[in-house]
Amino acid sequence: STVVSYLPVSPGEQIDSARADLALKALFRTDLFSDVKIDFQNGDLIITVVENPIINRVIFEGNSGLKEDKLRDEVTVRPRGIFTRAKVQGDVSRIVELYRRSGRISATVTPQIIELPQKRVDLIFKIDEGPKSGILSVNFLGNKAFSDNDLRDVVVTEETRWFKFFSNNANYDPDR
């Protein structure tokens, strides 16, 4: 009944290849199915689908630099949501970007899927944060009107020093 509800055709209706293609695209757009096949046999429309699994749990492992709540807010996959590889890859990119902005340029995220019974999966994001990147020095080229020290006082980015452990501006962020 779920498949029929998404079809742009109704029982008894004549269907051509253009309408079959439209039906195929409509079913894929739902993200409920990982594979959809449409066949014609003796005047009947046969639709074969493979369901996407449902996410049971989303787990983060290896995160100490960022809190789990911040990571949960960033990802789009949720428990009891539909699992698709595209969503997971997008979330991996978001997590890596979040770490990049916090000064961990070499962070890597590896998604791991544990298949469970009844078409469910546990999704684990294994995070390797890597070392925190700092700024050894801030230099200015071509300045003639102001000294380097005057310009350093104006810019947001700061050099990493042991006594600046509370400062977020001493971490390398290419956007800053």
PDB file of C-alpha atoms in Angstrom:
ATOM      1  CA  SER A   1       0.000   0.000   0.000  1.00  0.00           C
ATOM      2  CA  THR A   2       2.961   2.348   0.629  1.00  0.00           C
ATOM      3  CA  VAL A   3       4.322   1.754  -2.865  1.00  0.00           C
ATOM      4  CA  VAL A   4       0.896   2.277  -4.458  1.00  0.00           C
ATOM      5  CA  SER A   5       0.384   5.520  -2.508  1.00  0.00           C
ATOM      6  CA  TYR A   6       3.500   7.042  -4.106  1.00  0.00           C
ATOM      7  CA  LEU A   7       2.705   5.948  -7.671  1.00  0.00           C
ATOM      8  CA  PRO A   8       1.425   8.558 -10.104  1.00  0.00           C
ATOM      9  CA  VAL A   9      -0.723   5.855 -11.750  1.00  0.00           C
ATOM     10  CA  SER A  10      -3.758   3.969 -10.484  1.00  0.00           C
ATOM     11  CA  PRO A  11      -4.891   0.358 -11.073  1.00  0.00           C
ATOM     12  CA  GLY A  12      -6.584  -0.221 -14.421  1.00  0.00           C
ATOM     13  CA  GLU A  13      -4.902   2.772 -16.050  1.00  0.00           C
ATOM     14  CA  GLN A  14      -2.894   2.440 -19.284  1.00  0.00           C
ATOM     15  CA  ILE A  15       0.801   3.115 -18.772  1.00  0.00           C
ATOM     16  CA  ASP A  16       3.548   3.905 -21.253  1.00  0.00           C
ATOM     17  CA  SER A  17       7.325   4.120 -20.800  1.00  0.00           C
ATOM     18  CA  ALA A  18       7.216   7.835 -19.878  1.00  0.00           C
ATOM     19  CA  ARG A  19       4.692   7.182 -17.067  1.00  0.00           C
ATOM     20  CA  ALA A  20       6.720   4.165 -15.904  1.00  0.00           C
ATOM     21  CA  ASP A  21       9.819   6.368 -15.741  1.00  0.00           C
ATOM     22  CA  LEU A  22       7.845   8.966 -13.748  1.00  0.00           C
ATOM     23  CA  ALA A  23       6.715   6.235 -11.344  1.00  0.00           C
ATOM     24  CA  LEU A  24      10.293   5.010 -10.943  1.00  0.00           C
ATOM     25  CA  LYS A  25      11.543   8.508 -10.129  1.00  0.00           C
ATOM     26  CA  ALA A  26       8.678   9.118  -7.695  1.00  0.00           C
ATOM     27  CA  LEU A  27       9.540   5.968  -5.763  1.00  0.00           C
ATOM     28  CA  PHE A  28      13.261   6.801  -5.622  1.00  0.00           C
ATOM     29  CA  ARG A  29      12.473  10.357  -4.446  1.00  0.00           C
ATOM     30  CA  THR A  30      10.869   8.980  -1.280  1.00  0.00           C
ATOM     31  CA  ASP A  31      14.270   7.670  -0.027  1.00  0.00           C
ATOM     32  CA  LEU A  32      12.392   4.636   1.286  1.00  0.00           C
ATOM     33  CA  PHE A  33      13.928   2.290  -1.270  1.00  0.00           C
ATOM     34  CA  SER A  34      17.519   1.511  -2.222  1.00  0.00           C
ATOM     35  CA  ASP A  35      16.456  -0.207  -5.453  1.00  0.00           C
ATOM     36  CA  VAL A  36      13.307  -0.049  -7.583  1.00  0.00           C
ATOM     37  CA  LYS A  37      12.609  -2.117 -10.711  1.00  0.00           C
ATOM     38  CA  ILE A  38       9.582  -1.770 -12.964  1.00  0.00           C
ATOM     39  CA  ASP A  39       8.615  -4.565 -15.355  1.00  0.00           C
ATOM     40  CA  PHE A  40       5.651  -5.381 -17.563  1.00  0.00           C
ATOM     41  CA  GLN A  41       4.384  -8.988 -17.689  1.00  0.00           C
ATOM     42  CA  ASN A  42       1.243  -9.928 -19.628  1.00  0.00           C
ATOM     43  CA  GLY A  43      -0.134  -6.406 -19.356  1.00  0.00           C
ATOM     44  CA  ASP A  44       0.548  -6.170 -15.627  1.00  0.00           C
ATOM     45  CA  LEU A  45       2.860  -3.648 -14.020  1.00  0.00           C
ATOM     46  CA  ILE A  46       5.287  -5.411 -11.671  1.00  0.00           C
ATOM     47  CA  ILE A  47       7.195  -3.224  -9.210  1.00  0.00           C
ATOM     48  CA  THR A  48      10.027  -4.766  -7.196  1.00  0.00           C
ATOM     49  CA  VAL A  49      11.532  -2.698  -4.375  1.00  0.00           C
ATOM     50  CA  VAL A  50      14.359  -3.118  -1.877  1.00  0.00           C
ATOM     51  CA  GLU A  51      13.725  -1.069   1.250  1.00  0.00           C
ATOM     52  CA  ASN A  52      16.328   1.152   2.835  1.00  0.00           C
ATOM     53  CA  PRO A  53      17.026   0.145   6.431  1.00  0.00           C
ATOM     54  CA  ILE A  54      15.803   2.145   9.422  1.00  0.00           C
ATOM     55  CA  ILE A  55      18.399   3.675  11.748  1.00  0.00           C
ATOM     56  CA  ASN A  56      18.226   2.176  15.223  1.00  0.00           C
ATOM     57  CA  ARG A  57      20.959   4.262  16.907  1.00  0.00           C
ATOM     58  CA  VAL A  58      23.495   6.930  15.938  1.00  0.00           C
ATOM     59  CA  ILE A  59      26.743   6.597  17.899  1.00  0.00           C
ATOM     60  CA  PHE A  60      29.837   8.828  17.953  1.00  0.00           C
ATOM     61  CA  GLU A  61      33.163   7.247  18.958  1.00  0.00           C
ATOM     62  CA  GLY A  62      36.493   9.006  19.480  1.00  0.00           C
ATOM     63  CA  ASN A  63      35.162  12.521  19.991  1.00  0.00           C
ATOM     64  CA  SER A  64      36.767  14.336  22.903  1.00  0.00           C
ATOM     65  CA  GLY A  65      37.340  17.767  21.355  1.00  0.00           C
ATOM     66  CA  LEU A  66      33.651  18.296  20.499  1.00  0.00           C
ATOM     67  CA  LYS A  67      30.684  17.339  22.630  1.00  0.00           C
ATOM     68  CA  GLU A  68      28.243  14.725  21.406  1.00  0.00           C
ATOM     69  CA  ASP A  69      25.326  17.197  21.572  1.00  0.00           C
ATOM     70  CA  LYS A  70      27.096  19.498  19.119  1.00  0.00           C
ATOM     71  CA  LEU A  71      27.717  16.581  16.748  1.00  0.00           C
ATOM     72  CA  ARG A  72      24.083  15.402  17.017  1.00  0.00           C
ATOM     73  CA  ASP A  73      22.880  18.893  16.102  1.00  0.00           C
ATOM     74  CA  GLU A  74      25.124  18.878  13.030  1.00  0.00           C
ATOM     75  CA  VAL A  75      24.108  15.531  11.506  1.00  0.00           C
ATOM     76  CA  THR A  76      20.857  14.952   9.624  1.00  0.00           C
ATOM     77  CA  VAL A  77      20.506  11.221  10.325  1.00  0.00           C
ATOM     78  CA  ARG A  78      18.370  10.400  13.346  1.00  0.00           C
ATOM     79  CA  PRO A  79      17.235   7.247  15.126  1.00  0.00           C
ATOM     80  CA  ARG A  80      14.090   5.826  13.484  1.00  0.00           C
ATOM     81  CA  GLY A  81      14.994   7.710  10.313  1.00  0.00           C
ATOM     82  CA  ILE A  82      15.726   6.199   6.920  1.00  0.00           C
ATOM     83  CA  PHE A  83      19.324   5.214   6.203  1.00  0.00           C
ATOM     84  CA  THR A  84      20.808   6.276   2.885  1.00  0.00           C
ATOM     85  CA  ARG A  85      24.480   6.357   1.976  1.00  0.00           C
ATOM     86  CA  ALA A  86      24.132   9.875   0.550  1.00  0.00           C
ATOM     87  CA  LYS A  87      22.849  11.231   3.878  1.00  0.00           C
ATOM     88  CA  VAL A  88      25.669   9.549   5.766  1.00  0.00           C
ATOM     89  CA  GLN A  89      28.326  10.929   3.391  1.00  0.00           C
ATOM     90  CA  GLY A  90      26.859  14.412   3.771  1.00  0.00           C
ATOM     91  CA  ASP A  91      26.986  14.053   7.555  1.00  0.00           C
ATOM     92  CA  VAL A  92      30.606  12.869   7.420  1.00  0.00           C
ATOM     93  CA  SER A  93      31.478  16.040   5.483  1.00  0.00           C
ATOM     94  CA  ARG A  94      29.640  18.198   8.036  1.00  0.00           C
ATOM     95  CA  ILE A  95      31.460  16.597  10.969  1.00  0.00           C
ATOM     96  CA  VAL A  96      34.867  16.994   9.290  1.00  0.00           C
ATOM     97  CA  GLU A  97      34.056  20.653   8.585  1.00  0.00           C
ATOM     98  CA  LEU A  98      33.062  21.170  12.234  1.00  0.00           C
ATOM     99  CA  TYR A  99      36.401  19.779  13.362  1.00  0.00           C
ATOM    100  CA  ARG A 100      38.240  21.843  10.760  1.00  0.00           C
ATOM    101  CA  ARG A 101      36.669  25.008  12.142  1.00  0.00           C
ATOM    102  CA  SER A 102      37.717  24.051  15.664  1.00  0.00           C
ATOM    103  CA  GLY A 103      41.374  23.824  14.592  1.00  0.00           C
ATOM    104  CA  ARG A 104      41.633  20.083  13.892  1.00  0.00           C
ATOM    105  CA  ILE A 105      42.567  20.098  10.205  1.00  0.00           C
ATOM    106  CA  SER A 106      43.545  16.419  10.013  1.00  0.00           C
ATOM    107  CA  ALA A 107      40.336  15.019  11.541  1.00  0.00           C
ATOM    108  CA  THR A 108      38.845  12.010   9.780  1.00  0.00           C
ATOM    109  CA  VAL A 109      35.420  10.426  10.178  1.00  0.00           C
ATOM    110  CA  THR A 110      34.641   6.856   9.137  1.00  0.00           C
ATOM    111  CA  PRO A 111      31.020   5.702   9.129  1.00  0.00           C
ATOM    112  CA  GLN A 112      30.426   2.141  10.218  1.00  0.00           C
ATOM    113  CA  ILE A 113      27.156   0.260   9.767  1.00  0.00           C
ATOM    114  CA  ILE A 114      26.084  -2.633  11.971  1.00  0.00           C
ATOM    115  CA  GLU A 115      23.182  -4.531  10.437  1.00  0.00           C
ATOM    116  CA  LEU A 116      20.458  -5.645  12.827  1.00  0.00           C
ATOM    117  CA  PRO A 117      17.407  -7.861  12.307  1.00  0.00           C
ATOM    118  CA  GLN A 118      14.177  -6.455  10.814  1.00  0.00           C
ATOM    119  CA  LYS A 119      15.928  -4.130   8.304  1.00  0.00           C
ATOM    120  CA  ARG A 120      17.480  -1.933  11.007  1.00  0.00           C
ATOM    121  CA  VAL A 121      21.052  -0.622  11.363  1.00  0.00           C
ATOM    122  CA  ASP A 122      23.207   0.999  14.013  1.00  0.00           C
ATOM    123  CA  LEU A 123      25.261   3.831  12.547  1.00  0.00           C
ATOM    124  CA  ILE A 124      28.616   4.564  14.167  1.00  0.00           C
ATOM    125  CA  PHE A 125      30.717   7.590  13.272  1.00  0.00           C
ATOM    126  CA  LYS A 126      34.324   6.672  14.188  1.00  0.00           C
ATOM    127  CA  ILE A 127      36.192   9.934  14.658  1.00  0.00           C
ATOM    128  CA  ASP A 128      39.958  10.422  14.627  1.00  0.00           C
ATOM    129  CA  GLU A 129      40.339  14.026  15.729  1.00  0.00           C
ATOM    130  CA  GLY A 130      44.066  14.325  15.087  1.00  0.00           C
ATOM    131  CA  PRO A 131      46.197  17.024  16.699  1.00  0.00           C
ATOM    132  CA  LYS A 132      44.971  20.564  17.210  1.00  0.00           C
ATOM    133  CA  SER A 133      46.563  22.986  14.768  1.00  0.00           C
ATOM    134  CA  GLY A 134      47.985  26.191  16.129  1.00  0.00           C
ATOM    135  CA  ILE A 135      49.457  29.353  14.675  1.00  0.00           C
ATOM    136  CA  LEU A 136      53.187  29.766  15.157  1.00  0.00           C
ATOM    137  CA  SER A 137      53.324  33.337  13.914  1.00  0.00           C
ATOM    138  CA  VAL A 138      51.296  35.933  12.052  1.00  0.00           C
ATOM    139  CA  ASN A 139      53.318  37.837   9.469  1.00  0.00           C
ATOM    140  CA  PHE A 140      52.349  40.623   7.112  1.00  0.00           C
ATOM    141  CA  LEU A 141      53.980  41.245   3.752  1.00  0.00           C
ATOM    142  CA  GLY A 142      54.148  44.567   1.989  1.00  0.00           C
ATOM    143  CA  ASN A 143      53.081  46.728   4.928  1.00  0.00           C
ATOM    144  CA  LYS A 144      54.896  50.065   5.004  1.00  0.00           C
ATOM    145  CA  ALA A 145      52.503  52.375   6.875  1.00  0.00           C
ATOM    146  CA  PHE A 146      51.994  50.188   9.973  1.00  0.00           C
ATOM    147  CA  SER A 147      54.223  47.883  11.950  1.00  0.00           C
ATOM    148  CA  ASP A 148      53.546  44.140  12.211  1.00  0.00           C
ATOM    149  CA  ASN A 149      52.664  44.536  15.900  1.00  0.00           C
ATOM    150  CA  ASP A 150      50.060  47.238  15.137  1.00  0.00           C
ATOM    151  CA  LEU A 151      48.440  44.990  12.509  1.00  0.00           C
ATOM    152  CA  ARG A 152      48.510  41.932  14.838  1.00  0.00           C
ATOM    153  CA  ASP A 153      46.491  43.926  17.376  1.00  0.00           C
ATOM    154  CA  VAL A 154      43.755  44.536  14.782  1.00  0.00           C
ATOM    155  CA  VAL A 155      43.282  41.055  13.278  1.00  0.00           C
ATOM    156  CA  VAL A 156      41.209  38.349  14.979  1.00  0.00           C
ATOM    157  CA  THR A 157      43.694  35.520  14.456  1.00  0.00           C
ATOM    158  CA  GLU A 158      46.217  35.180  17.294  1.00  0.00           C
ATOM    159  CA  GLU A 159      49.485  33.339  17.680  1.00  0.00           C
ATOM    160  CA  THR A 160      49.340  30.176  19.802  1.00  0.00           C
ATOM    161  CA  ARG A 161      50.965  30.696  23.202  1.00  0.00           C
ATOM    162  CA  TRP A 162      50.833  28.564  26.353  1.00  0.00           C
ATOM    163  CA  PHE A 163      49.015  31.295  28.306  1.00  0.00           C
ATOM    164  CA  LYS A 164      46.266  31.651  25.645  1.00  0.00           C
ATOM    165  CA  PHE A 165      44.622  28.279  26.350  1.00  0.00           C
ATOM    166  CA  PHE A 166      41.159  29.914  26.625  1.00  0.00           C
ATOM    167  CA  SER A 167      41.390  31.673  23.263  1.00  0.00           C
ATOM    168  CA  ASN A 168      39.643  30.139  20.242  1.00  0.00           C
ATOM    169  CA  ASN A 169      41.358  32.558  17.894  1.00  0.00           C
ATOM    170  CA  ALA A 170      44.737  30.859  18.374  1.00  0.00           C
ATOM    171  CA  ASN A 171      43.546  27.809  16.393  1.00  0.00           C
ATOM    172  CA  TYR A 172      44.093  27.678  12.679  1.00  0.00           C
ATOM    173  CA  ASP A 173      40.899  28.372  10.724  1.00  0.00           C
ATOM    174  CA  PRO A 174      41.379  29.133   7.011  1.00  0.00           C
ATOM    175  CA  ASP A 175      38.052  30.998   6.917  1.00  0.00           C
ATOM    176  CA  ARG A 176      39.200  33.369   9.643  1.00  0.00           C
TER     177      ARG A 176
END
